[in-house]
Short mmCIF file of C-alpha atoms (C1' of nucleotides) in Angstrom, two decimals:
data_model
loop_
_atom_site.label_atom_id
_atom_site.label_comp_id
_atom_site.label_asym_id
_atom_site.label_seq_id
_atom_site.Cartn_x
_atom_site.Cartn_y
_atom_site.Cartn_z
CA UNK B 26 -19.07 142.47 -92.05
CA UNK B 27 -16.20 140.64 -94.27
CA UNK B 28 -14.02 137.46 -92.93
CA UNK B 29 -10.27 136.88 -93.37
CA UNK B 30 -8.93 133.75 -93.28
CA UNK B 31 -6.23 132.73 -90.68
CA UNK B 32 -2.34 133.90 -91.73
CA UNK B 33 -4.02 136.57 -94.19
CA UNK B 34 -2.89 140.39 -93.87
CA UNK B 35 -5.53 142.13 -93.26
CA UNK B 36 -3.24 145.42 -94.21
CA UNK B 37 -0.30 145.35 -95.57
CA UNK B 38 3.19 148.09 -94.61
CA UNK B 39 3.44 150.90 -96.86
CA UNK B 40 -0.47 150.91 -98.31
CA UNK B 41 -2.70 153.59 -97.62
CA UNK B 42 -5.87 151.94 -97.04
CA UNK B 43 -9.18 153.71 -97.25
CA UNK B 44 -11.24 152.44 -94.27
CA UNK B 45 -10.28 151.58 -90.73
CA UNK B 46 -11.11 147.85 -89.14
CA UNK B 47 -12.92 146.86 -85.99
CA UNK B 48 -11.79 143.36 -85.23
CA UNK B 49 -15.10 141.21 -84.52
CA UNK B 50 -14.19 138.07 -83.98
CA UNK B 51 -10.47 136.46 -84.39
CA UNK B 52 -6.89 137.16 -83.06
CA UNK B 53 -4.65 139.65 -84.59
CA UNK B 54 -1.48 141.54 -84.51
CA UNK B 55 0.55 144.32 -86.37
CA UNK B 56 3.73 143.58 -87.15
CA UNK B 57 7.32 145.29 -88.35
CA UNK B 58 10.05 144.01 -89.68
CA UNK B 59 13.93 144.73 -90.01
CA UNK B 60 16.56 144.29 -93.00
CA UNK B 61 17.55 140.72 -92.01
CA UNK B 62 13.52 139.91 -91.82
CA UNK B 63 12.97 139.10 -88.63
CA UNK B 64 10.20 139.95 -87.21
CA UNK B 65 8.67 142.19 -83.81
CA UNK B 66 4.85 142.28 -83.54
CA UNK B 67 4.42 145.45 -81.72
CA UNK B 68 0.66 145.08 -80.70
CA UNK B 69 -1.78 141.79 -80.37
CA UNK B 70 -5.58 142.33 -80.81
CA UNK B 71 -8.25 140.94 -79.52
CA UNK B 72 -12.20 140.71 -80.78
CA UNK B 73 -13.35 144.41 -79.93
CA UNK B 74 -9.78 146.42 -80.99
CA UNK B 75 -9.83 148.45 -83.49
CA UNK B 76 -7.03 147.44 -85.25
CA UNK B 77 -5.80 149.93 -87.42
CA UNK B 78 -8.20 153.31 -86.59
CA UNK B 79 -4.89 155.45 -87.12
CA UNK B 80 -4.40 154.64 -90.82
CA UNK B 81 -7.27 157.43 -90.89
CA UNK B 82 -5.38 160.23 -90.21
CA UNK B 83 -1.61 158.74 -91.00
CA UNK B 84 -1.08 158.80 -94.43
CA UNK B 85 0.96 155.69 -95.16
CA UNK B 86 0.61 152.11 -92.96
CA UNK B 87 4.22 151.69 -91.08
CA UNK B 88 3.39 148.52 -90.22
CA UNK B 89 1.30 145.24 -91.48
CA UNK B 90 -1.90 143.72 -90.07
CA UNK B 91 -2.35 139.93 -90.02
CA UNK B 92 -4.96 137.53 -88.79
CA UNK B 93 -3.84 135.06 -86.28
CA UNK B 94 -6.86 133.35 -86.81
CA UNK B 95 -9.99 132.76 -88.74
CA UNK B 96 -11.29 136.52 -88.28
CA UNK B 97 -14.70 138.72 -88.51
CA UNK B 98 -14.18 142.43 -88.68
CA UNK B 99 -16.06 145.43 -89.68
CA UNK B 100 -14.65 148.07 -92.16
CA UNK B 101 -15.13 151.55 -91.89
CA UNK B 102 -14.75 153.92 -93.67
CA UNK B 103 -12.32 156.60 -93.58
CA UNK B 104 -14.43 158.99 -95.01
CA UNK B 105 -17.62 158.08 -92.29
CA UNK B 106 -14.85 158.33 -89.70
CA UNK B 107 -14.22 162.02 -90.91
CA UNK B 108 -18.06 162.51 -90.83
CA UNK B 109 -17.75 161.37 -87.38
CA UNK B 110 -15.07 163.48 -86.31
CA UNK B 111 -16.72 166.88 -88.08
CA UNK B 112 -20.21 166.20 -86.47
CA UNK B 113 -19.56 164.23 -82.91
CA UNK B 114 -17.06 165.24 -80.89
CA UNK B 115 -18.14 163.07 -78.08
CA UNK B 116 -18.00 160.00 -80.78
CA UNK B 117 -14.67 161.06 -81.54
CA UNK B 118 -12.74 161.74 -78.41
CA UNK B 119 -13.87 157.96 -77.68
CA UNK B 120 -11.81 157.05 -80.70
CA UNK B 121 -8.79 158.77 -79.94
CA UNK B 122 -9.19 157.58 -76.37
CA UNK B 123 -9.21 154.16 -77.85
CA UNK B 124 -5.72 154.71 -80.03
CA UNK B 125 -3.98 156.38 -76.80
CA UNK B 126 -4.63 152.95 -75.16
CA UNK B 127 -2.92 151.66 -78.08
CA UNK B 128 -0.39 153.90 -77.27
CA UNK B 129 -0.09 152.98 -73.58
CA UNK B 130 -0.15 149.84 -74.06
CA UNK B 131 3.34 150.18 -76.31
CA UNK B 132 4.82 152.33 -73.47
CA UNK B 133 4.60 149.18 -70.95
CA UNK B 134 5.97 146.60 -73.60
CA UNK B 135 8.82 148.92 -74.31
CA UNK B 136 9.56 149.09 -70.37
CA UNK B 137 9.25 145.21 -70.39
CA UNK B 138 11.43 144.86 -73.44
CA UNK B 139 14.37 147.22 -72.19
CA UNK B 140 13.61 146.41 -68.13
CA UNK B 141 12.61 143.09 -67.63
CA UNK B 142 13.71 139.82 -67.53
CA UNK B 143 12.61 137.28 -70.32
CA UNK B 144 10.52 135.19 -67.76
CA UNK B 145 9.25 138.92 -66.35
CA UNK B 146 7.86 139.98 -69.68
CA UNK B 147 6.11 136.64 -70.40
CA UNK B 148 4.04 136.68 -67.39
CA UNK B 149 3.41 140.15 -68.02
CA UNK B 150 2.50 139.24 -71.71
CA UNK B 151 -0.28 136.54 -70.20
CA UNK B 152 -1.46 138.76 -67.48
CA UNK B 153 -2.36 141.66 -70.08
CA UNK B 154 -3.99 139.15 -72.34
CA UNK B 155 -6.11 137.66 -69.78
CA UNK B 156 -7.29 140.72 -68.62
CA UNK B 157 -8.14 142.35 -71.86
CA UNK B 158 -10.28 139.07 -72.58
CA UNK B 159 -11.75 139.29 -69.65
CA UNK B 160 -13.33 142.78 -70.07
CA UNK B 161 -14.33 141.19 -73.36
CA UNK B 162 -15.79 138.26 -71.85
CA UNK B 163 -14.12 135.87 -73.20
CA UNK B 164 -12.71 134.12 -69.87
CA UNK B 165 -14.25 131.12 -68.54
CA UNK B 166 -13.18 131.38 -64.92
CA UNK B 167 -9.21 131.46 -65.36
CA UNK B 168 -9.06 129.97 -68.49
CA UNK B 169 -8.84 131.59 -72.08
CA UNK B 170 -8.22 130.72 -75.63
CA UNK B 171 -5.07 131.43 -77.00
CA UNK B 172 -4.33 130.22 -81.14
CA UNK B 173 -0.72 131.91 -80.99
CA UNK B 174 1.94 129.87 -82.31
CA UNK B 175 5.09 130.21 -79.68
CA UNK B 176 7.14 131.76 -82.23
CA UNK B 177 4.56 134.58 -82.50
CA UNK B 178 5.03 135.00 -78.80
CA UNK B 179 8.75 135.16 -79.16
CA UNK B 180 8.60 137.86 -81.69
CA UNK B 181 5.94 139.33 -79.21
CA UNK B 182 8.09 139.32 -76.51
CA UNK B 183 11.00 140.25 -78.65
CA UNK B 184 13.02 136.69 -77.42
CA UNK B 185 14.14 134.00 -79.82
CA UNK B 186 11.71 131.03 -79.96
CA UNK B 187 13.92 128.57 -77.45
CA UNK B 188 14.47 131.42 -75.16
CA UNK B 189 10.27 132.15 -75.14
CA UNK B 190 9.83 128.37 -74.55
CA UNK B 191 12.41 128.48 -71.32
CA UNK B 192 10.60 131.54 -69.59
CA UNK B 193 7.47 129.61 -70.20
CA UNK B 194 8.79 126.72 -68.77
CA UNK B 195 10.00 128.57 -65.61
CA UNK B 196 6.16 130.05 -65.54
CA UNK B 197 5.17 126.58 -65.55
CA UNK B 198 7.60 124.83 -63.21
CA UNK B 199 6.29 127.60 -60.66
CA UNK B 200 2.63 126.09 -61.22
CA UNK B 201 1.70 129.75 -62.21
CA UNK B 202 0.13 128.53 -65.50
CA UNK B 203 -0.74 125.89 -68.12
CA UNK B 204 -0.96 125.95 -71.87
CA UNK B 205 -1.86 122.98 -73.81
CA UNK B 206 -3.97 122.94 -76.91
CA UNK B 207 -3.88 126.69 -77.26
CA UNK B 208 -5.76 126.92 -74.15
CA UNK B 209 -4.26 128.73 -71.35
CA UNK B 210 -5.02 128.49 -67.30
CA UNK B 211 -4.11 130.64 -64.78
CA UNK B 212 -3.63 128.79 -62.25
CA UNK B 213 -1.94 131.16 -59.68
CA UNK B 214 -2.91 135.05 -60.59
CA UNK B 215 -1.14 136.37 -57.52
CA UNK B 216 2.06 134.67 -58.21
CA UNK B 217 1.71 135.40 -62.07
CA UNK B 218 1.42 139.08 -60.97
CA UNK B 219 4.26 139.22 -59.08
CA UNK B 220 6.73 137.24 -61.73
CA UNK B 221 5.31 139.74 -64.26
CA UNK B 222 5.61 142.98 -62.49
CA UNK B 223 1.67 143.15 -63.54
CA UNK B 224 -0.13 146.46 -62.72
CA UNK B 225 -2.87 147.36 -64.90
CA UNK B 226 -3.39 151.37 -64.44
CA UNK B 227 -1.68 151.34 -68.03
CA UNK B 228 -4.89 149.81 -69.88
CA UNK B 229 -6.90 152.54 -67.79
CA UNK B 230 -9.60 150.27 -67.28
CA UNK B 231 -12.48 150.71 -64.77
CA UNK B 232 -11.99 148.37 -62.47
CA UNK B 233 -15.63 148.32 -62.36
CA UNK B 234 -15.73 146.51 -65.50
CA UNK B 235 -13.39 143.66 -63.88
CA UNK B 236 -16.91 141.78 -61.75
CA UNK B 237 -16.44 138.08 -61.50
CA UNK B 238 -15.42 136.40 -64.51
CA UNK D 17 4.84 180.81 -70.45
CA UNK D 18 6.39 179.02 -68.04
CA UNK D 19 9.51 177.24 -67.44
CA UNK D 20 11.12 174.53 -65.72
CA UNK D 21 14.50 173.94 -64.55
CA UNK D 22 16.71 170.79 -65.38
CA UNK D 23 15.96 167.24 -63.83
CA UNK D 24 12.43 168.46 -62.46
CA UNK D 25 9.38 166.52 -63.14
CA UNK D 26 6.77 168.22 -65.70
CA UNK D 27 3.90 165.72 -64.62
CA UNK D 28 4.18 162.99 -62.40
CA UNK D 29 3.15 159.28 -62.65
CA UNK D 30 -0.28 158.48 -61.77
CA UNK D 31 -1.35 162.17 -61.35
CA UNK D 32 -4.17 163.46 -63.07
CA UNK D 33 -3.17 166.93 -64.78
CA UNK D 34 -5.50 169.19 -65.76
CA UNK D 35 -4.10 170.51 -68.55
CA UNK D 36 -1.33 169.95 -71.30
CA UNK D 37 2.29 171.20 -71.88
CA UNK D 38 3.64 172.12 -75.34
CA UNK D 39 7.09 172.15 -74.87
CA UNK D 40 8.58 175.12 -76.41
CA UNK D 41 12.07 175.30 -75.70
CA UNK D 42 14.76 172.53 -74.00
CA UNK D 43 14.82 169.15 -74.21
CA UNK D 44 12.09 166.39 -72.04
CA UNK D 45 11.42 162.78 -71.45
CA UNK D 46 8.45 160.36 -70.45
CA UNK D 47 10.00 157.42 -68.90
CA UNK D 48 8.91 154.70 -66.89
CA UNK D 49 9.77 152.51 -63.99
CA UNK D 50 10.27 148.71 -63.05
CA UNK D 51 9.94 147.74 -59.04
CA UNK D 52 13.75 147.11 -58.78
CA UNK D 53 14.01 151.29 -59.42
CA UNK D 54 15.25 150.32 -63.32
CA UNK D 55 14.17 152.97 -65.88
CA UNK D 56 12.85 153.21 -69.30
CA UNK D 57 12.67 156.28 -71.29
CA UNK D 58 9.54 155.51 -73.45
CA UNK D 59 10.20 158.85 -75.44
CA UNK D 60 11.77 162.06 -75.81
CA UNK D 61 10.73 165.54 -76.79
CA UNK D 62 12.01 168.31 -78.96
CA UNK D 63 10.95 171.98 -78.67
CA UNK D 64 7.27 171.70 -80.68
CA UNK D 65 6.01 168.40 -78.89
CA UNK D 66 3.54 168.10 -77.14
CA UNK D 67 4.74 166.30 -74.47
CA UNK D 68 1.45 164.84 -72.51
CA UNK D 69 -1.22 165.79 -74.81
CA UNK D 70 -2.87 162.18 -73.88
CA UNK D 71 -3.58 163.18 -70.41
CA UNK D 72 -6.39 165.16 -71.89
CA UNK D 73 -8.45 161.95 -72.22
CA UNK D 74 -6.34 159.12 -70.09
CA UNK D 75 -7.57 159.23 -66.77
CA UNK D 76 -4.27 158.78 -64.78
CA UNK D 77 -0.62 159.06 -66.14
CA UNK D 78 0.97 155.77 -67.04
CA UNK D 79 4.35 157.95 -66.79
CA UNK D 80 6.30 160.91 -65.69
CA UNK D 81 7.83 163.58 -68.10
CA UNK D 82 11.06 164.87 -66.71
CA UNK D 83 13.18 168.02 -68.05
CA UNK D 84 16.26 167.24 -69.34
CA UNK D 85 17.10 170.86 -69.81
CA UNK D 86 15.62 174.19 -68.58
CA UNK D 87 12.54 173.95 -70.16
CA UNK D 88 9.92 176.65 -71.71
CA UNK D 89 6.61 175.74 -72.23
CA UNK D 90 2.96 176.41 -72.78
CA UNK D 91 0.30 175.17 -70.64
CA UNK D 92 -2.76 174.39 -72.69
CA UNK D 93 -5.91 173.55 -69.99
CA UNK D 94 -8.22 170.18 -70.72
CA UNK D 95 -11.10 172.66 -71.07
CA UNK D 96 -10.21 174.35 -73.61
CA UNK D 97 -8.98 171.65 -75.34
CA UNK D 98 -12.12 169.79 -74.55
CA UNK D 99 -13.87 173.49 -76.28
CA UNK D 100 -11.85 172.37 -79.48
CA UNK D 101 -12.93 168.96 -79.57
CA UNK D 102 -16.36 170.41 -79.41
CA UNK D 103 -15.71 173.14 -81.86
CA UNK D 104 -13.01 172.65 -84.33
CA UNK D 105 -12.85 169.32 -85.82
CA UNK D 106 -9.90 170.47 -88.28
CA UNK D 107 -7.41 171.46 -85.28
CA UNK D 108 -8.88 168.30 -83.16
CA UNK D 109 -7.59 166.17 -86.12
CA UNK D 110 -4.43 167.52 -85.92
CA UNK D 111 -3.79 167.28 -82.18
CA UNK D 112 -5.00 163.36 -82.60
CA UNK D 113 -2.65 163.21 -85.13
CA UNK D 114 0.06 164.34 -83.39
CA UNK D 115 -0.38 161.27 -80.70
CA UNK D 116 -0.50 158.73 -83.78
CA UNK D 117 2.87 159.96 -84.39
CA UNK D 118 3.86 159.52 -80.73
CA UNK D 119 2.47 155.88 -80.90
CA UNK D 120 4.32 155.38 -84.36
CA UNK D 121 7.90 156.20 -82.85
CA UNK D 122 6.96 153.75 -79.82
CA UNK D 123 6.16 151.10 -82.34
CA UNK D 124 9.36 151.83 -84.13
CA UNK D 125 11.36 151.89 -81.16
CA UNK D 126 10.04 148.25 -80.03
CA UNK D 127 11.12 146.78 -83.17
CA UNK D 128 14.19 148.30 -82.25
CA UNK D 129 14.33 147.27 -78.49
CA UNK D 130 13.12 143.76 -79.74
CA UNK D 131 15.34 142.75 -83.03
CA UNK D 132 18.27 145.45 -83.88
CA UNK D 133 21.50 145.19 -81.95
CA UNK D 134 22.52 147.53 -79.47
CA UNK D 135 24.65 149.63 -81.96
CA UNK D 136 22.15 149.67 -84.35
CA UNK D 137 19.59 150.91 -82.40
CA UNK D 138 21.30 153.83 -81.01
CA UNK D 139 22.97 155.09 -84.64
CA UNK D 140 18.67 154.90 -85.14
CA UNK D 141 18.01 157.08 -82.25
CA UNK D 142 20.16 159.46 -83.42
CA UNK D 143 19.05 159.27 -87.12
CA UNK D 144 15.82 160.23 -85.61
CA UNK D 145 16.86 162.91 -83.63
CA UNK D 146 18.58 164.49 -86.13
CA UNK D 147 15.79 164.33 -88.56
CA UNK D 148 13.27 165.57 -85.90
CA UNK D 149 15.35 168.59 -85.01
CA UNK D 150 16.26 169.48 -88.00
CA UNK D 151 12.25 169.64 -89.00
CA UNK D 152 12.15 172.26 -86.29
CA UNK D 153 15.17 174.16 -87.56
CA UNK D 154 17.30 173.19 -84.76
CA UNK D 155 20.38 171.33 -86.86
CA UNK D 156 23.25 173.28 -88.33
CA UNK D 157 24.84 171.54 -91.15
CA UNK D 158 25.31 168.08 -89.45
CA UNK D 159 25.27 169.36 -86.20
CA UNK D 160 23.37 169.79 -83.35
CA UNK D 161 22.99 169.81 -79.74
CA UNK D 162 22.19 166.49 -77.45
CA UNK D 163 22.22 167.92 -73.85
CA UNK D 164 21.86 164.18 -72.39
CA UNK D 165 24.20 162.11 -70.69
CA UNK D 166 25.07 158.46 -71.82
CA UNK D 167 22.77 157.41 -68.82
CA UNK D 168 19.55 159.15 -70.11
CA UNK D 169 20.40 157.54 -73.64
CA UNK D 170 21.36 153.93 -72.59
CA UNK D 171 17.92 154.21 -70.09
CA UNK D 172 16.19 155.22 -73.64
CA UNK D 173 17.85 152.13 -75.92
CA UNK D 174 17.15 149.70 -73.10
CA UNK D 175 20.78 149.03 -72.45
CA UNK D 176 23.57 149.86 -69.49
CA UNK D 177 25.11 152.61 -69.77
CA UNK D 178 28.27 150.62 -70.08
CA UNK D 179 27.11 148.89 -73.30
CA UNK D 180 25.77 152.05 -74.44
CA UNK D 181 29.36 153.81 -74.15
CA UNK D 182 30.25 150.70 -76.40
CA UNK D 183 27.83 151.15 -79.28
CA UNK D 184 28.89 154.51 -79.31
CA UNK D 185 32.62 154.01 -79.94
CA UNK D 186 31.63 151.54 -82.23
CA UNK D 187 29.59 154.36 -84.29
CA UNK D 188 32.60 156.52 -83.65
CA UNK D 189 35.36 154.17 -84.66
CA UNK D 190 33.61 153.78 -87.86
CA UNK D 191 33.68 157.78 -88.49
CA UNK D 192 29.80 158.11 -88.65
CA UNK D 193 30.06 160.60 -85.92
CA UNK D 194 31.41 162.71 -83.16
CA UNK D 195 29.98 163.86 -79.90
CA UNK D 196 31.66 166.01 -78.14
CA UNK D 197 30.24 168.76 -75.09
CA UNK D 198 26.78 167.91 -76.07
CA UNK D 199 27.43 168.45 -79.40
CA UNK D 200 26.73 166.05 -81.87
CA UNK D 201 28.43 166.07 -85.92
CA UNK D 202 27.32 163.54 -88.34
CA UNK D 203 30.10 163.32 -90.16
CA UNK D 204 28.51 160.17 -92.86
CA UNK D 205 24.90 160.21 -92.68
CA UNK D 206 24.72 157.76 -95.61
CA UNK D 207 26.79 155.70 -92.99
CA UNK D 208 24.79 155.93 -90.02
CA UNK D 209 21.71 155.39 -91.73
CA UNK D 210 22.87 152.32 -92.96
CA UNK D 211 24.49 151.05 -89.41
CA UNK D 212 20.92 151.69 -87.96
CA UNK D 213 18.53 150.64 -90.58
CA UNK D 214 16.95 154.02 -90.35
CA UNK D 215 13.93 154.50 -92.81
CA UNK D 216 12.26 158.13 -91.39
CA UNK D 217 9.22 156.38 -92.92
CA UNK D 218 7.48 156.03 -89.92
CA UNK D 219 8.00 159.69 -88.60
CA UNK D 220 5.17 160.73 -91.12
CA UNK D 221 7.10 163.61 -92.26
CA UNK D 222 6.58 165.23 -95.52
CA UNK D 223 9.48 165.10 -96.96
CA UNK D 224 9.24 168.41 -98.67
CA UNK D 225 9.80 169.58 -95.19
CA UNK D 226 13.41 168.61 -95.63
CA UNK D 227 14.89 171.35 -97.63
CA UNK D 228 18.67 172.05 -97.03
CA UNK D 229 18.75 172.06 -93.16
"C1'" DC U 24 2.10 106.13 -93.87
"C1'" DG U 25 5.12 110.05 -94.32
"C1'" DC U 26 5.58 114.94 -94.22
"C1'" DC U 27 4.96 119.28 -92.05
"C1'" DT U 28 4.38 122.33 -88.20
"C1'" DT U 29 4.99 123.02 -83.45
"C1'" DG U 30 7.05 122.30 -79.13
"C1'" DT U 31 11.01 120.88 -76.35
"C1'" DT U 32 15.68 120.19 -74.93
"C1'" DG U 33 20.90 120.33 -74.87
"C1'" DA U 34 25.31 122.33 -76.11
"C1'" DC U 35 27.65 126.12 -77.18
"C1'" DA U 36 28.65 130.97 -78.71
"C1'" DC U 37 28.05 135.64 -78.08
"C1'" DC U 38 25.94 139.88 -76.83
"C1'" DA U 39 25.05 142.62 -73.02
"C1'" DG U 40 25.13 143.44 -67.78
"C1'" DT U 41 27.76 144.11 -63.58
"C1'" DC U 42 31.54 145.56 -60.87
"C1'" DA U 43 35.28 148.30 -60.39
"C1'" DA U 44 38.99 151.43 -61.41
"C1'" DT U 45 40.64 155.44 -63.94
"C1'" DT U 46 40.41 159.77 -66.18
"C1'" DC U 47 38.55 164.14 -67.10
"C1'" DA U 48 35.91 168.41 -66.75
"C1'" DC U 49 33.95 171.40 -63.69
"C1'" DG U 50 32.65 173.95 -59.66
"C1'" DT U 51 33.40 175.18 -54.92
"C1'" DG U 52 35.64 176.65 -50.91
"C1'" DG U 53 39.93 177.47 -48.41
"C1'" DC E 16 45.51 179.83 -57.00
"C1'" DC E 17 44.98 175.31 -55.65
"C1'" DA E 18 42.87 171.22 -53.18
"C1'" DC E 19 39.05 168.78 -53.22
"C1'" DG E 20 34.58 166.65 -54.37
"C1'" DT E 21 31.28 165.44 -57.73
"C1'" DG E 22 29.28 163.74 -61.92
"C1'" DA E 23 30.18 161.96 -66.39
"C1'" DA E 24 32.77 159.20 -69.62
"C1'" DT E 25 35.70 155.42 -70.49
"C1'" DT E 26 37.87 150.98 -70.09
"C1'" DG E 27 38.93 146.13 -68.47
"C1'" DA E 28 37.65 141.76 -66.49
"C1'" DC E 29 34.33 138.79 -65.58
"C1'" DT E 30 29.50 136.99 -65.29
"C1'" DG E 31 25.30 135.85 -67.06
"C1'" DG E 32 21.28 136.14 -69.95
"C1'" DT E 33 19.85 135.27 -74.51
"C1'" DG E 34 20.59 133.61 -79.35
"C1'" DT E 35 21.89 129.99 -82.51
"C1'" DC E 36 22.28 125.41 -84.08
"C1'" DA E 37 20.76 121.00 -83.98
"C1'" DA E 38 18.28 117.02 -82.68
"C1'" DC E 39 14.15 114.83 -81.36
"C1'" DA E 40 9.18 114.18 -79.97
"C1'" DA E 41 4.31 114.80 -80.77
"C1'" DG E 42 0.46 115.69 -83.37
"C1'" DG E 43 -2.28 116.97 -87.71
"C1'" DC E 44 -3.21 116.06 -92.26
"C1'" DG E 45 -2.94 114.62 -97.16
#
DNA sequence: CGCCTTGTTGACACCAGTCAATTCACGTGG
DNA sequence: CCACGTGAATTGACTGGTGTCAACAAGGCG
């Protein structure tokens, strides 16, 4: 078990790391960048992702990891994940399940990111959240934590930082949500749903999973 | 064998196949929907993809795969997949692999969505094209052949296919290319490369693979 | 207290979407 | 052989969503 602290890369673009992280505690993202430098964080991860699993089998990182917050992980690694793969099959089809979630997950932002309206993809953005956390259990009721900075959810969303703040406002101004302190309540899921286009089949969760809160 | 014609669907969205198709010869596409009928192309395939290998372990398909061409293809069944997971951890690594690549181009194509301009991102898409087909041996010189119309390509970049036909002349006016009856010449690659802030990086390609095309 | 980060707002510019008309290539049927 | 219809590509005019620039407010922290 090793820490990070907050604004840290946990891996950096280009290295070939030797060991694979499972995010314990913390918020993180992976992130790209273009010529000009800005940036487009192309996944957000929350305590129970692992982060970068496919730096096992892809030979160079096309993309940087960096703590949000104070983090906890676990490293593995690479060579115990190959162990894995050569003696449990059943062990390893759950970690390739877990990067074609990844994967899925990237299919619906680029939908909301070439389809959707800026307000669209925001509610869509908080709906996803909330419900990963809440598998996780870390909801209280309609309420969750969120340390991101807006101008991490702007290059999230792929909007500039003013434009983010204006589709948040409209969320707002429709009573669909509050955010203050970096705490964030739902405070109309059927409404936020329907601004947001939300339908979940994409995380392929059991809906089982999704009891009270 | 089998084969498919032109504008049919290979799998559907929200079916559950029960096998995979390797798609041997034509051109496909997974794309996606919004509730107003708007569509995103979330990825194309080249003869040698395998075009839904994630259905294997996702329960439900986030996404349809369409033919954009008469299609060949090989149907590979979930069991005997499922035997190789059990049996053959060498292949089973590769077939993982080869959706870490699919999940890499999504990644690279949000950046893209989210920060490049319109022309830049399509002179990228077809920097990547042309690099992918030309690691199957399907380039000539500069050349080769796009059988998609303007529509499929602007529902791909995220953009109308009136802005599309802009980026394109833009690309064009600049002598980086021609397209003409499908048929696509790079005429400065250099050029095009540099309009798109391509860096095949992210394909994971050996680069030995790219001997004169 | 003063500086820094973050959030918020207004004014304006610009990139991209929409609507609509035209051209062109092609295929079909008279 | 030609008239016609269809789908695709192209272009212009206009609208509108989003980005940029700039200013200011609020809070945290040395």
């Amino acid at each position: 078990m090793t820490s990070l602290p907050k604004g840290r890369d946990m891996v950096s673009e280009g290295s070939q790391p030797h060991f694979s992280t499972l995010l314990i505690e913390g918020f993180a993202a992976r992130d790209k960048h273009v010529p000009s430098g800005k940036r487009q964080i192309v996944s957000i991860h929350v305590p129970g992702d692992f982060v970068d699993l496919h730096s096992f089998l892809l030979k160079e990182m096309d993309h940087s990891v960096v703590a949000f917050t104070d983090c906890r992980m676990a490293l593995v690694p690479h060579d115990r994940l190959r162990d894995i793969t050569e003696r449990y099959p059943n062990l390893t089809r759950l970690l390739w399940f877990s990067t074609l979630i990844d994967a899925s997950i990237h299919r619906e932002w680029l939908l909301g990111m070439g389809r959707r309206k800026a307000f669209a993809n925001v509610a869509h953005l908080i709906c996803e959240l909330y419900i990963r956390l809440r598998v996780m259990g870390l909801t209280r009721d309609w309420r969750f934590d969120l340390p991101l900075t807006q101008q991490e959810l702007a290059d999230t969303t792929g909007l500039s930082i003013v434009h983010f703040n204006r589709a948040l406002q409209d969320l707002r101004s429709r009573h669909l949500l509050t955010w203050e302190a970096g705490v964030v309540t739902i405070t109309d899921w059927p409404g936020l749903v329907r601004r947001g286009e939300f339908d979940p089949d994409y995380l392929q969760l059991n809906m089982d999973d999704l009891a009270p809160a």
